């Protein structure tokens, strides 16, 4: 690499970091910022060009991709997935199925080709773990009842990615006959099974190979192993991304996992930034106009699929409209995985419109997903009762929390009283009844003229009421101003 290239690359990465730092102040993710700098200062955009030949950065970009997938494998919480139960797998299958299928149908409708449709299916079907996690933190939703479900879905998506890449790599290799394609698929999945076996039975040997008390040597040995396995994956016709992801799963089963995760994280962030900047450098801005309409359609399709999956998931777990909206809109963001698939497609010589399509799609969703997730209550307002449990109609716009600090005051959960005694004494009617779970007092709801339930809570200091309406089991905490729900593992 010449000095001019080093200056250009350094300038591009520095500008990308500065733009990402500015974007963080507005709650926007960093990945689109890296892409934007690459697009703005690449050879495909009028104006100053920092890197004339992005292809010369391919090795550094590949290293970023490899470390990104490796770190994902190391972080993979297998116990969380297994412990999520059948409902979590059904919810994730629904989410992946709706999004991947809609992406595949859109790709076929565009008429770009079968291989291109498979790439679009993955790009539209797999959300960004980084963007989703960042949103949950910034929107202060980590204690929401639906958050473990959201995290479980994106974790299972990560696992699905390994199998999808194993299927996609032989397809992108352009096999000359069905028999050759079947052989390539068999090799790809065989390699995947081999690495799963190593993760299951060979983790101790891997730890002995790369383990060291010195952080420097551990980092060097780990990166060397990751790059070697990724290279071997490519040699046998499997994507280097699969090899990196799977060796990450192997390391996640060892006792040195936490040290490796800590040491590789800064390397991942730096080289991943180079990967995203390099991807942006390859985009010709003139090509984006031709894909603007298909991208707009793709965003609408993704939004519809996500909201539908959020409703199905909410029904599975007994959540209300607000939780359904939170689920559907929080996992809307697309990022690193979509760009990885775009890179593979460009490298395989597929339709040249795929790169600009996915770049514009990711950029627009990166802006839309935080905005829509922040205002999910508006979607909850128009979500009809019949699509979820009827018992949530009264509190459809409220977030469900598992962090109520007054659960120790729940002492009464049943009563035979079916009237508001205070309203009856006044000769007035009421709308709905609420039970004080501390003392058993029954009063009318806030839609009633006298609001005896909330008046009792205010005067007595008893924090939590429970709905007494047939089919409703929700509780409301006045001090915390939130719906009260036990954590998933403690639900009835």
CSV table of N, CA and C in Angstrom, one decimal, residues 201-318:
chain,number,residue,atom,x,y,z
A,201,UNK,N,-16.8,-30.8,21.4
A,201,UNK,CA,-15.9,-31.7,22.0
A,201,UNK,C,-14.4,-31.2,22.0
A,202,UNK,N,-14.1,-30.2,21.2
A,202,UNK,CA,-12.7,-29.8,21.1
A,202,UNK,C,-12.4,-28.4,21.7
A,203,UNK,N,-13.3,-27.9,22.5
A,203,UNK,CA,-13.1,-26.6,23.0
A,203,UNK,C,-11.8,-26.5,23.9
A,204,UNK,N,-11.6,-27.6,24.7
A,204,UNK,CA,-10.5,-27.6,25.6
A,204,UNK,C,-9.2,-27.6,24.9
A,205,UNK,N,-9.1,-28.4,23.7
A,205,UNK,CA,-7.9,-28.4,22.9
A,205,UNK,C,-7.6,-27.0,22.3
A,206,UNK,N,-8.7,-26.3,21.9
A,206,UNK,CA,-8.5,-25.0,21.3
A,206,UNK,C,-8.0,-24.0,22.4
A,207,UNK,N,-8.5,-24.1,23.6
A,207,UNK,CA,-8.1,-23.3,24.7
A,207,UNK,C,-6.6,-23.5,25.0
A,208,UNK,N,-6.2,-24.8,24.9
A,208,UNK,CA,-4.8,-25.1,25.2
A,208,UNK,C,-3.9,-24.6,24.1
A,209,UNK,N,-4.4,-24.5,22.8
A,209,UNK,CA,-3.6,-24.1,21.7
A,209,UNK,C,-3.4,-22.6,21.7
A,210,UNK,N,-4.4,-21.8,22.1
A,210,UNK,CA,-4.2,-20.3,22.0
A,210,UNK,C,-4.1,-19.7,23.4
A,211,UNK,N,-4.3,-20.5,24.4
A,211,UNK,CA,-4.3,-19.9,25.8
A,211,UNK,C,-2.9,-19.4,26.2
A,212,UNK,N,-2.9,-18.3,26.9
A,212,UNK,CA,-1.6,-17.7,27.4
A,212,UNK,C,-2.0,-16.8,28.5
A,213,UNK,N,-1.1,-16.7,29.5
A,213,UNK,CA,-1.3,-15.8,30.6
A,213,UNK,C,-1.1,-14.3,30.2
A,214,UNK,N,-0.3,-14.1,29.1
A,214,UNK,CA,0.0,-12.8,28.6
A,214,UNK,C,-1.1,-12.4,27.6
A,215,UNK,N,-1.7,-11.2,27.8
A,215,UNK,CA,-2.8,-10.7,26.9
A,215,UNK,C,-2.3,-10.6,25.5
A,216,UNK,N,-1.0,-10.1,25.3
A,216,UNK,CA,-0.5,-9.9,24.0
A,216,UNK,C,-0.4,-11.2,23.2
A,217,UNK,N,0.1,-12.2,23.8
A,217,UNK,CA,0.2,-13.5,23.1
A,217,UNK,C,-1.2,-14.1,22.9
A,218,UNK,N,-2.1,-14.0,23.8
A,218,UNK,CA,-3.4,-14.5,23.6
A,218,UNK,C,-4.1,-13.8,22.4
A,219,UNK,N,-3.9,-12.5,22.3
A,219,UNK,CA,-4.5,-11.8,21.2
A,219,UNK,C,-3.9,-12.2,19.9
A,220,UNK,N,-2.6,-12.3,19.8
A,220,UNK,CA,-2.0,-12.7,18.6
A,220,UNK,C,-2.4,-14.1,18.2
A,221,UNK,N,-2.4,-15.1,19.1
A,221,UNK,CA,-2.7,-16.5,18.8
A,221,UNK,C,-4.2,-16.6,18.4
A,222,UNK,N,-5.1,-15.8,19.1
A,222,UNK,CA,-6.5,-15.8,18.7
A,222,UNK,C,-6.7,-15.3,17.3
A,223,UNK,N,-6.2,-14.2,17.0
A,223,UNK,CA,-6.4,-13.6,15.6
A,223,UNK,C,-5.8,-14.5,14.6
A,224,UNK,N,-4.6,-15.1,14.9
A,224,UNK,CA,-4.0,-16.0,13.9
A,224,UNK,C,-4.9,-17.2,13.7
A,225,UNK,N,-5.5,-17.8,14.7
A,225,UNK,CA,-6.4,-18.9,14.6
A,225,UNK,C,-7.7,-18.5,13.8
A,226,UNK,N,-8.2,-17.4,14.1
A,226,UNK,CA,-9.4,-16.9,13.4
A,226,UNK,C,-9.2,-16.7,11.9
A,227,UNK,N,-8.1,-16.1,11.6
A,227,UNK,CA,-7.8,-15.8,10.2
A,227,UNK,C,-7.5,-17.1,9.5
A,228,UNK,N,-6.9,-18.1,10.1
A,228,UNK,CA,-6.5,-19.4,9.5
A,228,UNK,C,-7.8,-20.1,9.2
A,229,UNK,N,-8.7,-20.2,10.2
A,229,UNK,CA,-10.0,-21.0,10.0
A,229,UNK,C,-10.8,-20.3,8.9
A,230,UNK,N,-10.9,-19.0,8.9
A,230,UNK,CA,-11.6,-18.3,7.9
A,230,UNK,C,-11.0,-18.5,6.5
A,231,UNK,N,-9.7,-18.5,6.4
A,231,UNK,CA,-9.1,-18.8,5.1
A,231,UNK,C,-9.4,-20.3,4.7
A,232,UNK,N,-9.3,-21.2,5.6
A,232,UNK,CA,-9.6,-22.6,5.3
A,232,UNK,C,-11.0,-22.8,4.8
A,233,UNK,N,-11.9,-22.0,5.5
A,233,UNK,CA,-13.3,-22.1,5.1
A,233,UNK,C,-13.5,-21.6,3.6
A,234,UNK,N,-12.8,-20.6,3.2
A,234,UNK,CA,-12.9,-20.1,1.9
A,234,UNK,C,-12.2,-21.1,0.9
A,235,UNK,N,-11.2,-21.8,1.3
A,235,UNK,CA,-10.5,-22.7,0.5
A,235,UNK,C,-11.4,-23.9,0.1
A,236,UNK,N,-12.3,-24.3,1.1
A,236,UNK,CA,-13.2,-25.5,0.8
A,236,UNK,C,-14.5,-25.0,0.2
A,237,UNK,N,-14.6,-23.7,-0.2
A,237,UNK,CA,-15.8,-23.3,-0.9
A,237,UNK,C,-16.9,-22.7,0.1
A,238,UNK,N,-16.5,-22.5,1.3
A,238,UNK,CA,-17.4,-22.0,2.3
A,238,UNK,C,-17.0,-20.5,2.6
A,239,UNK,N,-18.0,-19.7,2.9
A,239,UNK,CA,-17.7,-18.3,3.2
A,239,UNK,C,-16.7,-18.2,4.4
A,240,UNK,N,-15.7,-17.2,4.3
A,240,UNK,CA,-14.8,-17.0,5.4
A,240,UNK,C,-15.6,-16.5,6.6
A,241,UNK,N,-16.8,-15.9,6.4
A,241,UNK,CA,-17.6,-15.4,7.5
A,241,UNK,C,-18.1,-16.6,8.4
A,242,UNK,N,-18.4,-17.7,7.7
A,242,UNK,CA,-18.9,-18.9,8.5
A,242,UNK,C,-17.8,-19.4,9.4
A,243,UNK,N,-16.6,-19.5,8.8
A,243,UNK,CA,-15.5,-20.0,9.6
A,243,UNK,C,-15.2,-19.2,10.8
A,244,UNK,N,-15.3,-17.9,10.6
A,244,UNK,CA,-15.0,-16.9,11.7
A,244,UNK,C,-16.1,-17.1,12.8
A,245,UNK,N,-17.4,-17.1,12.3
A,245,UNK,CA,-18.5,-17.2,13.3
A,245,UNK,C,-18.4,-18.5,14.1
A,246,UNK,N,-18.1,-19.6,13.4
A,246,UNK,CA,-18.0,-20.9,14.1
A,246,UNK,C,-16.9,-21.1,15.0
A,247,UNK,N,-15.7,-20.5,14.6
A,247,UNK,CA,-14.6,-20.6,15.6
A,247,UNK,C,-14.8,-19.7,16.8
A,248,UNK,N,-15.6,-18.7,16.6
A,248,UNK,CA,-16.1,-17.9,17.7
A,248,UNK,C,-16.9,-18.7,18.7
A,249,UNK,N,-17.8,-19.5,18.1
A,249,UNK,CA,-18.6,-20.4,19.0
A,249,UNK,C,-17.8,-21.4,19.7
A,250,UNK,N,-16.7,-21.9,19.1
A,250,UNK,CA,-15.8,-22.8,19.8
A,250,UNK,C,-15.1,-22.1,21.0
A,251,UNK,N,-14.6,-20.9,20.7
A,251,UNK,CA,-13.9,-20.1,21.8
A,251,UNK,C,-14.9,-19.8,22.9
A,252,UNK,N,-16.2,-19.6,22.6
A,252,UNK,CA,-17.2,-19.2,23.6
A,252,UNK,C,-17.4,-20.3,24.6
A,253,UNK,N,-17.0,-21.6,24.2
A,253,UNK,CA,-17.1,-22.7,25.1
A,253,UNK,C,-15.9,-23.0,26.0
A,254,UNK,N,-14.9,-22.1,25.9
A,254,UNK,CA,-13.7,-22.3,26.7
A,254,UNK,C,-13.7,-21.3,27.9
A,255,UNK,N,-12.7,-21.6,28.7
A,255,UNK,CA,-12.6,-20.8,30.0
A,255,UNK,C,-11.9,-19.5,29.7
A,256,UNK,N,-11.4,-19.3,28.5
A,256,UNK,CA,-10.7,-18.0,28.2
A,256,UNK,C,-11.6,-17.1,27.4
A,257,UNK,N,-12.9,-17.4,27.4
A,257,UNK,CA,-13.8,-16.7,26.6
A,257,UNK,C,-13.8,-15.2,26.9
A,258,UNK,N,-14.0,-14.8,28.2
A,258,UNK,CA,-14.1,-13.4,28.6
A,258,UNK,C,-12.9,-12.6,28.3
A,259,UNK,N,-11.7,-13.2,28.4
A,259,UNK,CA,-10.4,-12.5,28.1
A,259,UNK,C,-10.4,-12.3,26.6
A,260,UNK,N,-10.7,-13.3,25.8
A,260,UNK,CA,-10.7,-13.2,24.4
A,260,UNK,C,-11.6,-12.1,23.9
A,261,UNK,N,-12.8,-12.1,24.5
A,261,UNK,CA,-13.9,-11.1,24.1
A,261,UNK,C,-13.4,-9.7,24.4
A,262,UNK,N,-12.7,-9.5,25.5
A,262,UNK,CA,-12.2,-8.2,25.9
A,262,UNK,C,-11.1,-7.8,25.0
A,263,UNK,N,-10.2,-8.7,24.7
A,263,UNK,CA,-9.0,-8.3,23.8
A,263,UNK,C,-9.4,-8.1,22.4
A,264,UNK,N,-10.3,-8.8,21.9
A,264,UNK,CA,-10.7,-8.7,20.5
A,264,UNK,C,-11.6,-7.6,20.2
A,265,UNK,N,-12.4,-7.1,21.2
A,265,UNK,CA,-13.4,-6.1,21.0
A,265,UNK,C,-12.8,-4.8,20.3
A,266,UNK,N,-11.7,-4.2,20.8
A,266,UNK,CA,-11.2,-3.0,20.1
A,266,UNK,C,-10.7,-3.3,18.7
A,267,UNK,N,-10.1,-4.5,18.5
A,267,UNK,CA,-9.7,-4.9,17.1
A,267,UNK,C,-10.9,-5.0,16.2
A,268,UNK,N,-11.9,-5.6,16.7
A,268,UNK,CA,-13.2,-5.7,15.9
A,268,UNK,C,-13.7,-4.4,15.5
A,269,UNK,N,-13.8,-3.5,16.5
A,269,UNK,CA,-14.4,-2.2,16.2
A,269,UNK,C,-13.6,-1.4,15.1
A,270,UNK,N,-12.3,-1.4,15.2
A,270,UNK,CA,-11.4,-0.7,14.3
A,270,UNK,C,-11.5,-1.3,12.9
A,271,UNK,N,-11.3,-2.6,12.8
A,271,UNK,CA,-11.3,-3.2,11.5
A,271,UNK,C,-12.7,-3.3,10.9
A,272,UNK,N,-13.7,-3.4,11.7
A,272,UNK,CA,-15.1,-3.4,11.2
A,272,UNK,C,-15.4,-2.0,10.6
A,273,UNK,N,-14.9,-0.9,11.2
A,273,UNK,CA,-15.1,0.4,10.7
A,273,UNK,C,-14.4,0.5,9.3
A,274,UNK,N,-13.2,-0.1,9.1
A,274,UNK,CA,-12.6,-0.2,7.8
A,274,UNK,C,-13.4,-0.9,6.8
A,275,UNK,N,-14.0,-2.0,7.3
A,275,UNK,CA,-14.9,-2.8,6.4
A,275,UNK,C,-16.1,-2.0,5.9
A,276,UNK,N,-16.8,-1.3,6.8
A,276,UNK,CA,-17.9,-0.5,6.4
A,276,UNK,C,-17.5,0.7,5.5
A,277,UNK,N,-16.4,1.3,5.8
A,277,UNK,CA,-15.9,2.5,5.0
A,277,UNK,C,-15.6,2.0,3.6
A,278,UNK,N,-14.9,0.8,3.6
A,278,UNK,CA,-14.5,0.2,2.3
A,278,UNK,C,-15.8,-0.1,1.4
A,279,UNK,N,-16.8,-0.7,2.1
A,279,UNK,CA,-18.0,-1.0,1.4
A,279,UNK,C,-18.6,0.3,0.8
A,280,UNK,N,-18.6,1.4,1.6
A,280,UNK,CA,-19.1,2.7,1.1
A,280,UNK,C,-18.3,3.2,-0.1
A,281,UNK,N,-17.0,3.0,-0.1
A,281,UNK,CA,-16.1,3.4,-1.2
A,281,UNK,C,-16.5,2.8,-2.5
A,282,UNK,N,-17.0,1.6,-2.4
A,282,UNK,CA,-17.3,0.8,-3.7
A,282,UNK,C,-18.7,1.2,-4.3
A,283,UNK,N,-19.5,2.1,-3.6
A,283,UNK,CA,-20.8,2.5,-4.0
A,283,UNK,C,-20.7,3.7,-4.9
A,284,UNK,N,-21.3,3.6,-6.1
A,284,UNK,CA,-21.4,4.7,-7.0
A,284,UNK,C,-22.8,5.4,-6.7
A,285,UNK,N,-22.7,6.6,-6.3
A,285,UNK,CA,-24.0,7.3,-5.9
A,285,UNK,C,-24.9,7.5,-7.0
A,286,UNK,N,-24.4,7.4,-8.3
A,286,UNK,CA,-25.3,7.6,-9.4
A,286,UNK,C,-26.2,6.3,-9.5
A,287,UNK,N,-25.8,5.2,-9.0
A,287,UNK,CA,-26.6,4.0,-9.1
A,287,UNK,C,-27.8,4.0,-8.1
A,288,UNK,N,-27.7,4.8,-7.1
A,288,UNK,CA,-28.8,4.8,-6.1
A,288,UNK,C,-30.1,5.3,-6.6
A,289,UNK,N,-30.1,6.2,-7.6
A,289,UNK,CA,-31.4,6.7,-8.1
A,289,UNK,C,-32.2,5.6,-8.7
A,290,UNK,N,-31.5,4.6,-9.4
A,290,UNK,CA,-32.2,3.5,-10.1
A,290,UNK,C,-32.8,2.5,-9.1
A,291,UNK,N,-32.4,2.5,-7.8
A,291,UNK,CA,-32.9,1.6,-6.9
A,291,UNK,C,-33.8,2.3,-5.8
A,292,UNK,N,-34.0,3.6,-5.9
A,292,UNK,CA,-34.8,4.3,-4.9
A,292,UNK,C,-36.2,3.7,-4.7
A,293,UNK,N,-36.9,3.5,-5.8
A,293,UNK,CA,-38.3,3.0,-5.7
A,293,UNK,C,-38.3,1.5,-5.1
A,294,UNK,N,-37.4,0.6,-5.6
A,294,UNK,CA,-37.4,-0.7,-4.9
A,294,UNK,C,-37.0,-0.7,-3.5
A,295,UNK,N,-36.1,0.3,-3.1
A,295,UNK,CA,-35.7,0.4,-1.7
A,295,UNK,C,-36.9,0.9,-0.9
A,296,UNK,N,-37.7,1.8,-1.4
A,296,UNK,CA,-38.9,2.3,-0.7
A,296,UNK,C,-39.9,1.2,-0.5
A,297,UNK,N,-40.1,0.4,-1.5
A,297,UNK,CA,-41.0,-0.8,-1.4
A,297,UNK,C,-40.4,-1.8,-0.3
A,298,UNK,N,-39.1,-2.0,-0.4
A,298,UNK,CA,-38.5,-2.9,0.6
A,298,UNK,C,-38.7,-2.5,2.0
A,299,UNK,N,-38.6,-1.2,2.3
A,299,UNK,CA,-38.7,-0.6,3.6
A,299,UNK,C,-40.2,-0.8,4.1
A,300,UNK,N,-41.1,-0.6,3.2
A,300,UNK,CA,-42.5,-0.8,3.5
A,300,UNK,C,-42.8,-2.3,3.8
A,301,UNK,N,-42.2,-3.2,3.0
A,301,UNK,CA,-42.4,-4.6,3.2
A,301,UNK,C,-41.8,-5.0,4.5
A,302,UNK,N,-40.6,-4.5,4.8
A,302,UNK,CA,-39.9,-4.9,6.1
A,302,UNK,C,-40.7,-4.4,7.3
A,303,UNK,N,-41.3,-3.2,7.2
A,303,UNK,CA,-42.1,-2.6,8.3
A,303,UNK,C,-43.3,-3.5,8.5
A,304,UNK,N,-44.0,-3.9,7.4
A,304,UNK,CA,-45.2,-4.7,7.6
A,304,UNK,C,-44.9,-6.0,8.2
A,305,UNK,N,-43.8,-6.7,7.7
A,305,UNK,CA,-43.4,-8.0,8.2
A,305,UNK,C,-43.0,-7.9,9.7
A,306,UNK,N,-42.3,-6.8,10.1
A,306,UNK,CA,-41.8,-6.7,11.5
A,306,UNK,C,-43.0,-6.5,12.4
A,307,UNK,N,-43.9,-5.6,12.0
A,307,UNK,CA,-45.1,-5.4,12.9
A,307,UNK,C,-45.9,-6.6,13.0
A,308,UNK,N,-46.1,-7.4,11.9
A,308,UNK,CA,-46.9,-8.6,12.0
A,308,UNK,C,-46.2,-9.6,12.9
A,309,UNK,N,-44.9,-9.7,12.8
A,309,UNK,CA,-44.1,-10.6,13.7
A,309,UNK,C,-44.2,-10.2,15.1
A,310,UNK,N,-44.2,-8.9,15.4
A,310,UNK,CA,-44.4,-8.3,16.7
A,310,UNK,C,-45.7,-8.7,17.3
A,311,UNK,N,-46.8,-8.7,16.5
A,311,UNK,CA,-48.1,-9.0,17.0
A,311,UNK,C,-48.2,-10.5,17.3
A,312,UNK,N,-47.6,-11.3,16.4
A,312,UNK,CA,-47.6,-12.8,16.7
A,312,UNK,C,-46.9,-13.1,18.0
A,313,UNK,N,-45.7,-12.4,18.2
A,313,UNK,CA,-44.9,-12.7,19.3
A,313,UNK,C,-45.6,-12.2,20.6
A,314,UNK,N,-46.3,-11.1,20.5
A,314,UNK,CA,-47.0,-10.6,21.7
A,314,UNK,C,-48.2,-11.5,22.0
A,315,UNK,N,-48.8,-12.1,21.1
A,315,UNK,CA,-49.9,-13.1,21.3
A,315,UNK,C,-49.3,-14.3,22.0
A,316,UNK,N,-48.1,-14.7,21.6
A,316,UNK,CA,-47.5,-15.9,22.2
A,316,UNK,C,-47.2,-15.7,23.6
A,317,UNK,N,-46.7,-14.5,24.0
A,317,UNK,CA,-46.3,-14.2,25.4
A,317,UNK,C,-47.3,-13.5,26.2
A,318,UNK,N,-48.5,-13.2,25.6
A,318,UNK,CA,-49.5,-12.5,26.4
A,318,UNK,C,-49.2,-11.0,26.6
